[in-house]
Coordinates of N, CA and C in Angstrom, one line a residue:
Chain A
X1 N 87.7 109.7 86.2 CA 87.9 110.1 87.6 C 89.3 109.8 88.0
X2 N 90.2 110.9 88.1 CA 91.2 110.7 89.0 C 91.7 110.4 90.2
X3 N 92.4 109.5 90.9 CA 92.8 108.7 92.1 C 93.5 110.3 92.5
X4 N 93.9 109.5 94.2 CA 94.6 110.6 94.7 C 96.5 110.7 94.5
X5 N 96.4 112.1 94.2 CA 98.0 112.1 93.4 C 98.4 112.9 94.4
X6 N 100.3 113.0 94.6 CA 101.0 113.4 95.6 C 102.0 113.8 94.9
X7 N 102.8 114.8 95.2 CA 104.1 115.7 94.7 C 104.6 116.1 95.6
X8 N 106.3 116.6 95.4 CA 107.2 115.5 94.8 C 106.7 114.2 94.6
X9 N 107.3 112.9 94.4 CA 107.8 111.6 94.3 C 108.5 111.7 94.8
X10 N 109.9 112.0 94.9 CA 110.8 112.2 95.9 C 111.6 113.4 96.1
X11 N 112.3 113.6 97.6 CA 112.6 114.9 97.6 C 113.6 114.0 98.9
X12 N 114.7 115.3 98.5 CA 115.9 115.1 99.4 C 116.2 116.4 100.1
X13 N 116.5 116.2 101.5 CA 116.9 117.5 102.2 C 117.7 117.3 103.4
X14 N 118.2 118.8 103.5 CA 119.0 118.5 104.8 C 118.4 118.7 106.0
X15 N 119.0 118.2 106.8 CA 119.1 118.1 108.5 C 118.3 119.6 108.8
X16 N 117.3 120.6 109.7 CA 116.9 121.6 109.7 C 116.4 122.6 108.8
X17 N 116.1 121.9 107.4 CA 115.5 122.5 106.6 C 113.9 122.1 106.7
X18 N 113.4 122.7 105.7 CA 111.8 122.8 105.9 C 111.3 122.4 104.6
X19 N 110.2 121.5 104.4 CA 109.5 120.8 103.8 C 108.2 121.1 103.6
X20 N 107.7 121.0 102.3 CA 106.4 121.4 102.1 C 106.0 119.8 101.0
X21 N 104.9 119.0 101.4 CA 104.4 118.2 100.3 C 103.1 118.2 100.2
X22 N 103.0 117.9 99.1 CA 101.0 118.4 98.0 C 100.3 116.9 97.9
X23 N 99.3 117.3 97.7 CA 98.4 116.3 98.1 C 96.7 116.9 97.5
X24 N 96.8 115.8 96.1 CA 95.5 116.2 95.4 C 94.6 114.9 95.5
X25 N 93.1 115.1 96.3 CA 92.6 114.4 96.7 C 91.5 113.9 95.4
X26 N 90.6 113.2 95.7 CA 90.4 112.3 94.9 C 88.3 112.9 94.4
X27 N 88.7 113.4 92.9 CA 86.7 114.0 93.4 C 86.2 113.6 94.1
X28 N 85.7 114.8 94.6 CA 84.7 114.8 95.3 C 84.4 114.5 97.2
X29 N 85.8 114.1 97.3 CA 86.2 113.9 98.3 C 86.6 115.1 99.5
X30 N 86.0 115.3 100.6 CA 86.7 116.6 101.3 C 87.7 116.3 102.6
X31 N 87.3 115.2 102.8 CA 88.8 115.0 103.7 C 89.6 114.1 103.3
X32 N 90.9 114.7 103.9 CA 92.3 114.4 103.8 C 93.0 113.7 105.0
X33 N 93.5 112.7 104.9 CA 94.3 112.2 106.3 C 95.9 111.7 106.0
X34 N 97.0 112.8 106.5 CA 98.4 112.1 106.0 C 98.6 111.4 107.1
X35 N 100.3 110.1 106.1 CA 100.3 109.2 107.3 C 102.3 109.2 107.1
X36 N 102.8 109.0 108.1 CA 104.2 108.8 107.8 C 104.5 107.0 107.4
X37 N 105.0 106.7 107.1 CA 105.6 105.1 106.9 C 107.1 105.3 107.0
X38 N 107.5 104.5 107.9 CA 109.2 104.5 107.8 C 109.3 103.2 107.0
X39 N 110.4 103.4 107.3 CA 110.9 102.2 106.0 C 110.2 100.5 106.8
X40 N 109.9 99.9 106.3 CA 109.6 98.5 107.0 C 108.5 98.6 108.3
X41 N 107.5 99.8 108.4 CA 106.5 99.6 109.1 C 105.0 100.0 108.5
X42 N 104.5 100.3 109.1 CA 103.1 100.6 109.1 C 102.8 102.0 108.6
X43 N 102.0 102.4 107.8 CA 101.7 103.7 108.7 C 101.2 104.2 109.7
X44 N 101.6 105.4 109.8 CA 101.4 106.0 111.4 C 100.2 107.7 111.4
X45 N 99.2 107.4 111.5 CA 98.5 108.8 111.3 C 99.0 110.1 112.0
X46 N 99.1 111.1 111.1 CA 99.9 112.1 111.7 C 98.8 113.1 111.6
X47 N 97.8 113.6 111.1 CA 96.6 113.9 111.2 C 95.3 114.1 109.9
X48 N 94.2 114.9 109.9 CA 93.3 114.5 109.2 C 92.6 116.4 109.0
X49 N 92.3 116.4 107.9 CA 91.6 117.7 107.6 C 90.6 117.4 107.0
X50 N 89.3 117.9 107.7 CA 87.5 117.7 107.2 C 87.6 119.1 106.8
X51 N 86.9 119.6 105.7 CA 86.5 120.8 105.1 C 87.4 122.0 105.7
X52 N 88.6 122.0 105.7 CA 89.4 123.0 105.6 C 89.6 122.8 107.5
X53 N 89.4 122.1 108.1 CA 89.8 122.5 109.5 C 90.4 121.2 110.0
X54 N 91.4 121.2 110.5 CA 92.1 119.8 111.8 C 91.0 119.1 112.1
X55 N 91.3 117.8 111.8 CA 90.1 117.1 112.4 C 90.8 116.1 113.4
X56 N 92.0 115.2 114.5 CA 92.3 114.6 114.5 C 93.8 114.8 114.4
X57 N 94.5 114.2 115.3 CA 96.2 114.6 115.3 C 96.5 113.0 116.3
X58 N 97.5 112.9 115.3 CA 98.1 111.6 115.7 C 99.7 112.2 116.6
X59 N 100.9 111.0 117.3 CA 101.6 111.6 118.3 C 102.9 112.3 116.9
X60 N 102.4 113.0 116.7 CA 103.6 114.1 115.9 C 104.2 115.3 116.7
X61 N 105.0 115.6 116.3 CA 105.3 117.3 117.4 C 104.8 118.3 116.3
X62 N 104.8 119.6 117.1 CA 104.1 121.0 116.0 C 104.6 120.9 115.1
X63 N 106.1 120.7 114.7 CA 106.7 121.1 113.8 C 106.0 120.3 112.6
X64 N 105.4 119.2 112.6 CA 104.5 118.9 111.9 C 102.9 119.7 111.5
X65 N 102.7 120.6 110.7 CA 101.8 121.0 110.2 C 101.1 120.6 109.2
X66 N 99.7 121.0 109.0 CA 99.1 120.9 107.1 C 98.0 122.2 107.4
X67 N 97.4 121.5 105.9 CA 96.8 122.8 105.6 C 95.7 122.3 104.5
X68 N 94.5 122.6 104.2 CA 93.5 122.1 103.2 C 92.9 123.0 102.4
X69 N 92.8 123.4 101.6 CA 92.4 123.9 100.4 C 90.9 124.0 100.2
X70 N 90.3 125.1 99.9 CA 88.9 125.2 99.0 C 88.4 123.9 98.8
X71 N 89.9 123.5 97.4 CA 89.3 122.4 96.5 C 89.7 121.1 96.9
X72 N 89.7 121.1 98.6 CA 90.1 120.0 99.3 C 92.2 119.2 98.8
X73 N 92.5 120.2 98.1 CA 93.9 119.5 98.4 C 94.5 120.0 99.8
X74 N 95.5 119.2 99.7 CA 95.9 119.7 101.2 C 97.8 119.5 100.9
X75 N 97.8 120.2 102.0 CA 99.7 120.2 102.1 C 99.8 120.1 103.6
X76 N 101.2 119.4 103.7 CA 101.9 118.8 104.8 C 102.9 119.8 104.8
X77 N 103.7 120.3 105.8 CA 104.6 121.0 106.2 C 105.5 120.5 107.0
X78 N 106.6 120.3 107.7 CA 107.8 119.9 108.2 C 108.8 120.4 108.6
X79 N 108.8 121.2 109.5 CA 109.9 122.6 109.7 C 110.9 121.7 110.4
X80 N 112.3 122.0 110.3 CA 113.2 122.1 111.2 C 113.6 120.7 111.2
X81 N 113.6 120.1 109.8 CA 114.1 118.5 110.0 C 114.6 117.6 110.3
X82 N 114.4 116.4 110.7 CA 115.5 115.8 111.5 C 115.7 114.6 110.9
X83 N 116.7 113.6 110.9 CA 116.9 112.4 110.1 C 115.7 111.4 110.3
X84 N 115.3 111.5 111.2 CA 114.0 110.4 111.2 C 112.7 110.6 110.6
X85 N 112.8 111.6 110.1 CA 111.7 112.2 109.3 C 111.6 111.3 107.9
X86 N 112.5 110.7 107.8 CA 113.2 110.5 106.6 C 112.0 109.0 106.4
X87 N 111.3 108.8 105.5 CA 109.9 108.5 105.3 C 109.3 108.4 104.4
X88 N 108.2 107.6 104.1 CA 107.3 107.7 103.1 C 106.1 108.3 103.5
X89 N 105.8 109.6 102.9 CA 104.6 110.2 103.3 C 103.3 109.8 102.3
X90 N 102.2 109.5 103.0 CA 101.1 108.8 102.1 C 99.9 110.0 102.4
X91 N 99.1 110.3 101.8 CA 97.9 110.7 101.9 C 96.7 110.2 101.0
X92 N 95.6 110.2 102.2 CA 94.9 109.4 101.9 C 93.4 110.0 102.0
X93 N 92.6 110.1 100.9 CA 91.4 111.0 101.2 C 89.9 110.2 100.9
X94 N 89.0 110.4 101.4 CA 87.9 109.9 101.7 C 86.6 111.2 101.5
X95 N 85.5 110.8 101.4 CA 84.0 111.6 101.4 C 83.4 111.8 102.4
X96 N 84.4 111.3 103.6 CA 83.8 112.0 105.0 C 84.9 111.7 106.1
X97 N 84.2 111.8 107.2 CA 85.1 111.0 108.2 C 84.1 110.4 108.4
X98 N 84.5 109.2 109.7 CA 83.7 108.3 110.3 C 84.0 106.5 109.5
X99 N 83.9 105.8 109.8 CA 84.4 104.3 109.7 C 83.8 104.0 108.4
X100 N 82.3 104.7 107.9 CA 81.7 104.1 106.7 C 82.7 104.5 105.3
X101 N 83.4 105.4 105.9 CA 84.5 106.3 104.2 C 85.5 105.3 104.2
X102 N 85.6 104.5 103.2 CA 86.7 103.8 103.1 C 87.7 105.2 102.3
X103 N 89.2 105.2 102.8 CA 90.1 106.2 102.6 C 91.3 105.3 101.2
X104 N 91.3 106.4 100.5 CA 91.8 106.1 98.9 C 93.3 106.5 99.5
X105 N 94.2 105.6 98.8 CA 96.1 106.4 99.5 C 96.2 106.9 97.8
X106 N 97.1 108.1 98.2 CA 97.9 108.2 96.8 C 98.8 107.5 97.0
X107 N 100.3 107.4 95.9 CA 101.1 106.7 96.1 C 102.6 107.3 96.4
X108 N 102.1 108.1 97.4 CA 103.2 108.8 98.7 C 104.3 109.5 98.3
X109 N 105.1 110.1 98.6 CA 106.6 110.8 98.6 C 107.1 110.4 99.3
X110 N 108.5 110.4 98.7 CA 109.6 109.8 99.6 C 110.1 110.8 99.9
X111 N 111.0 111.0 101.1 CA 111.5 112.2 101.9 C 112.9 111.3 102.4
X112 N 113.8 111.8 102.0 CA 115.1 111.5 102.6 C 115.7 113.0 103.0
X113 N 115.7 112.4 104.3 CA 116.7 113.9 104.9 C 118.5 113.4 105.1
X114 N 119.3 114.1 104.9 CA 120.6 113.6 105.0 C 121.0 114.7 106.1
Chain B
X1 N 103.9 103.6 121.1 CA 103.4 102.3 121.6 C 102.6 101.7 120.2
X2 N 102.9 100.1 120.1 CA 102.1 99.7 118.8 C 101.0 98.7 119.5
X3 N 99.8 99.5 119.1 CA 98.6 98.7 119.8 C 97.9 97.6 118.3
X4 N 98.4 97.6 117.4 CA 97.9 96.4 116.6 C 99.5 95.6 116.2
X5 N 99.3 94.5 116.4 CA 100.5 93.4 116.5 C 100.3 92.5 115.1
X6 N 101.3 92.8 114.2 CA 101.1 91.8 113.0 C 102.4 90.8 113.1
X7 N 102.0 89.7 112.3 CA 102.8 88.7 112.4 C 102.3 87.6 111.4
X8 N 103.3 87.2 110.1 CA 105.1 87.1 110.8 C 105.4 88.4 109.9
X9 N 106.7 88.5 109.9 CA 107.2 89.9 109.2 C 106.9 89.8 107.6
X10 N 107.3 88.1 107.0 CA 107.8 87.6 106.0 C 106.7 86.2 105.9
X11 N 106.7 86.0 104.7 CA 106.3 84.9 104.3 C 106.3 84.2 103.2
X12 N 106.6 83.1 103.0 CA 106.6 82.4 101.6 C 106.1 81.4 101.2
X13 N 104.9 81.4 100.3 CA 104.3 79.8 100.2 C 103.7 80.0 99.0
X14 N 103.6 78.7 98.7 CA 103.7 77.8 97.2 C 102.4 78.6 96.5
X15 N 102.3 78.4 95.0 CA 101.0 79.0 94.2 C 100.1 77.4 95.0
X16 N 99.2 78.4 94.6 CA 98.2 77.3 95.1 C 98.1 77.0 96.6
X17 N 98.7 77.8 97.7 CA 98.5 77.3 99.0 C 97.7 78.7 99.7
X18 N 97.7 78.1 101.1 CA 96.6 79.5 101.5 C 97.9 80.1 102.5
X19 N 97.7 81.2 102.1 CA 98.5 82.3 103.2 C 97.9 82.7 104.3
X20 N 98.4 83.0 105.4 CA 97.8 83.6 106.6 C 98.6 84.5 107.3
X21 N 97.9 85.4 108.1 CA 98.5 86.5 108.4 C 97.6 86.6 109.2
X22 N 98.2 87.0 110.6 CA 97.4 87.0 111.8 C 97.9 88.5 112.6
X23 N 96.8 89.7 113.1 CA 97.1 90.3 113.5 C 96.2 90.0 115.3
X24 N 97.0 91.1 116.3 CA 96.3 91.3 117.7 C 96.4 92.7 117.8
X25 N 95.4 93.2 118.8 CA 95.2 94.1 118.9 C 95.0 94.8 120.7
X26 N 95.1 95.8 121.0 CA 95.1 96.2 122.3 C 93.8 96.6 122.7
X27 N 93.5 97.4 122.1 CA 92.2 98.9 122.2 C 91.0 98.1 122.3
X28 N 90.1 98.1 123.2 CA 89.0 97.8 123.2 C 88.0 98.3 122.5
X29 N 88.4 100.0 122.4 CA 87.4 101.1 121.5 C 87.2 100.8 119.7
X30 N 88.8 99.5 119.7 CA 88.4 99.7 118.0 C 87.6 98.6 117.9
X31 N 86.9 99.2 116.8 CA 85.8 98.2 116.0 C 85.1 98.6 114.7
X32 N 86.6 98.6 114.0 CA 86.4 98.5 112.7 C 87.9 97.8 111.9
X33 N 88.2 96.9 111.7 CA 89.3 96.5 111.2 C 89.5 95.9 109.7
X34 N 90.5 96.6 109.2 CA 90.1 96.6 107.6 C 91.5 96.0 107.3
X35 N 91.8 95.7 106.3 CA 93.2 94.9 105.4 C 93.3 95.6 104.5
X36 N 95.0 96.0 104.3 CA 95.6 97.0 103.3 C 96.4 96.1 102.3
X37 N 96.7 96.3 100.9 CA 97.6 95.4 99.8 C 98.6 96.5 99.4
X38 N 99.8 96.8 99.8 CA 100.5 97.5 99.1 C 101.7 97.1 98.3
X39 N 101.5 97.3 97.1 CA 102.8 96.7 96.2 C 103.5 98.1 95.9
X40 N 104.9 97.2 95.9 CA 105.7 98.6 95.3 C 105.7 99.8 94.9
X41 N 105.7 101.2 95.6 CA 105.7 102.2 94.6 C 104.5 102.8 94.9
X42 N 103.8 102.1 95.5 CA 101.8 102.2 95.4 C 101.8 102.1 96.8
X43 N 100.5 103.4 96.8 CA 100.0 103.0 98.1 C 99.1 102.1 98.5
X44 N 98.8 101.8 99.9 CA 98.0 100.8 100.3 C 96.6 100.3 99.8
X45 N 96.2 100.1 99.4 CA 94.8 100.1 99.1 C 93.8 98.9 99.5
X46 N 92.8 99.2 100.5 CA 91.7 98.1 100.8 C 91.4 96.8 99.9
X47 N 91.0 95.9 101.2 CA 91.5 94.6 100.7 C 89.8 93.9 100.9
X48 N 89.8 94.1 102.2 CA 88.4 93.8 103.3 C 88.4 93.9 104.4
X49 N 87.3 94.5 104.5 CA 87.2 94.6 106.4 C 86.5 94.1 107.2
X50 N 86.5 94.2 108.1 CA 85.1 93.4 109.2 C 85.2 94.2 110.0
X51 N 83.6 94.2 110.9 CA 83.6 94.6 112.4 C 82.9 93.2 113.1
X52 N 83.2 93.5 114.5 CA 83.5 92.9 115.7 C 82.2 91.8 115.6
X53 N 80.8 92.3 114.7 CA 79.8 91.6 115.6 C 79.9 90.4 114.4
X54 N 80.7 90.1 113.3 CA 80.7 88.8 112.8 C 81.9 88.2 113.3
X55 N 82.2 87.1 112.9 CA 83.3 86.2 113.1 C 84.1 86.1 112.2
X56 N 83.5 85.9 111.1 CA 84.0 85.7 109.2 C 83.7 86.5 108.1
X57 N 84.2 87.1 107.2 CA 83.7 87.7 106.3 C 84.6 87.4 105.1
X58 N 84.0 87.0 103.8 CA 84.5 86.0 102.8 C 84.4 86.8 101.7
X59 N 85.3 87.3 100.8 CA 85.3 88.2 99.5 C 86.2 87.4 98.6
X60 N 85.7 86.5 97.6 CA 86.0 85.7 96.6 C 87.7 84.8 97.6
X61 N 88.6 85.1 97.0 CA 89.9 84.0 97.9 C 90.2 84.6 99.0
X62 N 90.1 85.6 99.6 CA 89.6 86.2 100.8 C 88.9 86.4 101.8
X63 N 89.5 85.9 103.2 CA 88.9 85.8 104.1 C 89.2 85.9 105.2
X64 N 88.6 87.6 106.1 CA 88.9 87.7 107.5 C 88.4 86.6 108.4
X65 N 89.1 85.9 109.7 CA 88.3 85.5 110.8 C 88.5 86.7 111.9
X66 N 87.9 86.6 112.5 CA 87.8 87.4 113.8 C 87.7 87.0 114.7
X67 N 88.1 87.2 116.2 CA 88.1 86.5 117.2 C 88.1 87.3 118.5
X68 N 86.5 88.3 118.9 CA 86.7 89.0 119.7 C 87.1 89.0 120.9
X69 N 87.0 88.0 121.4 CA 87.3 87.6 123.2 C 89.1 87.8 123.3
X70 N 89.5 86.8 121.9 CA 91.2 86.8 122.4 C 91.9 88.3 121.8
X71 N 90.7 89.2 120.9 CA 91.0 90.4 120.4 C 92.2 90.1 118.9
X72 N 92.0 89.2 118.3 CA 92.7 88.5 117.5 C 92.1 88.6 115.8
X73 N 92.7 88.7 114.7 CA 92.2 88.8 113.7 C 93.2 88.3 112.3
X74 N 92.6 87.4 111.5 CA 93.2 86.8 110.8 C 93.1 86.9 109.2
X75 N 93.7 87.2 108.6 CA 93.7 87.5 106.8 C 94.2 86.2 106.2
X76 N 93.2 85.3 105.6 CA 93.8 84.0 104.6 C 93.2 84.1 103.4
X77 N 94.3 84.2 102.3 CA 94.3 84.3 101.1 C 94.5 82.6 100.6
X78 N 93.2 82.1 99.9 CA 92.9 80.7 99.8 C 93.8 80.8 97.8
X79 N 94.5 79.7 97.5 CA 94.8 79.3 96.2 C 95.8 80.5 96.2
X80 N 96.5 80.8 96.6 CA 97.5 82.2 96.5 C 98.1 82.1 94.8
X81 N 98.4 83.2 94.8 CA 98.9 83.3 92.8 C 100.2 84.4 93.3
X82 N 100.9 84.4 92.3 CA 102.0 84.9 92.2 C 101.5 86.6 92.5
X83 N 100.2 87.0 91.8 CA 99.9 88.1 91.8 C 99.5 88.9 92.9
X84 N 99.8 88.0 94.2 CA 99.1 88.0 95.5 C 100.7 88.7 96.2
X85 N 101.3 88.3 95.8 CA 102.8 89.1 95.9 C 102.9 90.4 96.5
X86 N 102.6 90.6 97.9 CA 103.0 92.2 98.3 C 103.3 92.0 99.5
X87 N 102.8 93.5 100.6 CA 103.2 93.7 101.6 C 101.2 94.1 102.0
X88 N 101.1 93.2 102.9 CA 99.8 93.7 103.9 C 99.4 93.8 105.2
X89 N 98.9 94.9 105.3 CA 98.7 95.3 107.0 C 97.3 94.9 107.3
X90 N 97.4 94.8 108.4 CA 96.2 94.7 109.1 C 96.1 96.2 109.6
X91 N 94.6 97.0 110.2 CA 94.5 98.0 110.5 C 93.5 98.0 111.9
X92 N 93.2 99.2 112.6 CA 92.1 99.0 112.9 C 91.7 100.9 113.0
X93 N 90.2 100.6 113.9 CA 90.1 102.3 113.9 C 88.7 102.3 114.7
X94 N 88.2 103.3 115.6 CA 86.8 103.0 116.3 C 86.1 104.1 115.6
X95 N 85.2 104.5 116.8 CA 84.3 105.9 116.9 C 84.7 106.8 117.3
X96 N 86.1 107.4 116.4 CA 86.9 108.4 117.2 C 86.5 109.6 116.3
X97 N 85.8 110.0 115.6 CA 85.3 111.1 115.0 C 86.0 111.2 113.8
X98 N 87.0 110.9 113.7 CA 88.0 110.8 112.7 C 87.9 109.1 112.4
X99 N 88.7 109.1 111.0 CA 88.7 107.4 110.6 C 90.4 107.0 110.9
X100 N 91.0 107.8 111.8 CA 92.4 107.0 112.1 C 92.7 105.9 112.4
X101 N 93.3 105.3 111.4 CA 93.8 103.6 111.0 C 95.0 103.6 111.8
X102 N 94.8 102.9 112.6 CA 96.0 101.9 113.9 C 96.7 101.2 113.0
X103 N 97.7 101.1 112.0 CA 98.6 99.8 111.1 C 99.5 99.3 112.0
X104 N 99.5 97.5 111.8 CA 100.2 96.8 112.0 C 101.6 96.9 111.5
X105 N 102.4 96.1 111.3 CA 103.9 96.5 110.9 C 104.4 96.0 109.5
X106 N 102.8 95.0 109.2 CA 103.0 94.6 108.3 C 103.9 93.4 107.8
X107 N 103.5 92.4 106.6 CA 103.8 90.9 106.0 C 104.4 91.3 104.5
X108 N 105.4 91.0 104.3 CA 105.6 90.9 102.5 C 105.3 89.3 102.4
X109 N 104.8 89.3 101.8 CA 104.0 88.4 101.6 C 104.6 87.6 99.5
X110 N 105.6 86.4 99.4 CA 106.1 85.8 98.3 C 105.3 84.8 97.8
X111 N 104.5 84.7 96.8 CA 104.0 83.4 96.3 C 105.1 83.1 94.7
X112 N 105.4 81.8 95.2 CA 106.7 81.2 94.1 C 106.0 80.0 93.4
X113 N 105.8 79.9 92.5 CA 105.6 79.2 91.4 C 105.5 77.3 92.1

């Protein structure tokens, strides 16, 4: 059984560019929840996808999107960059929602925007 | 706004002593609060959790207290080892339909020989 994997590992970009990161969830698992981590905090839930639909949106702006797949991967999007974006993005997938799903992290992408 | 409060940032104590790490919280709605271990490189990964209606919950050198009245909650790692060496958050999350984890700001946490 495979854990949950994330691509890039790291990725560099400029200021107004647009970002796409992957996110292969863990068998058998159908929801997805990504989280930003800045450097020296917490994570921060930015939202959650149950069987291919939004479940849950944390305080992000639109330009933050995702997206969930058939086979439950999912991708994060990020239009229109800005330095504080600049983060460790985690996703983290689970066999349902609700408190009983304990949620698996992959081991995130770094995002530096310059 | 950060509605779960961890504390201290940093900590350092001897092999063999007990570590503690005390978070608070704002939300009345949560009541589920779990502990994350993240070392280097790696994401967070569950530690232990409790809800509201016990006080204590004990998993081998591990152990939450809980303290619902002052809304307070405590992670002590008993005989600490060098291996115990990371960064841990406290979390929480209610009956919001979704399982969105509130993280604290998080402890690096040094056990030195």
């Amino acid at each position: 059984e495979t854990g949950v994997t994330q691509s890039p590992t790291h990725l560099i970009k400029t200021r107004g560019q647009q970002v796409t990161l992957r996110c292969s969830s863990q068998s058998g698992h159908n929801t997805v929840s990504w989280y930003q981590q800045a450097l020296g905090q917490g994570p921060q839930f930015i939202f959650q996808y149950y069987r291919e639909e939004e479940n849950g949106r944390g305080n992000f702006p639109p330009r933050f999107s995702g997206l969930q797949f058939p086979n439950y991967s999912s991708e994060l999007n990020v239009n229109a960059l800005e330095l504080d974006d600049s983060a460790l993005y985690l996703c983290a997938s689970s066999l349902g929602t609700g408190r009983g799903y304990e949620q698996y992290f992959g081991p995130g992408t770094r995002l530096t925007v310059t | 706004q950060q509605q779960v409060k961890q504390s201290p940032q940093s900590l350092i104590v001897q092999k063999g002593g007990i570590s503690i790490i005390n978070c608070a919280y704002e939300n009345t709605a949560f009541d589920y609060f779990p502990w994350y271990q993240q070392f280097p490189g790696k994401g967070p990964a569950l530690l232990i959790a409790i809800r509201p209606d016990v006080s204590e919950k004990k998993e081998g050198r591990f152990t939450i207290s809980f303290n619902k009245s002052a809304k307070q909650f405590s992670l002590h790692i008993m005989d600490s080892q060098p291996g115990d060496s990371a960064t841990y958050f406290c979390a929480a999350t209610g009956n919001f339909g979704n399982e969105k984890l509130t993280f604290g700001t998080g402890t690096r946490l040094t056990i030195i020989p």
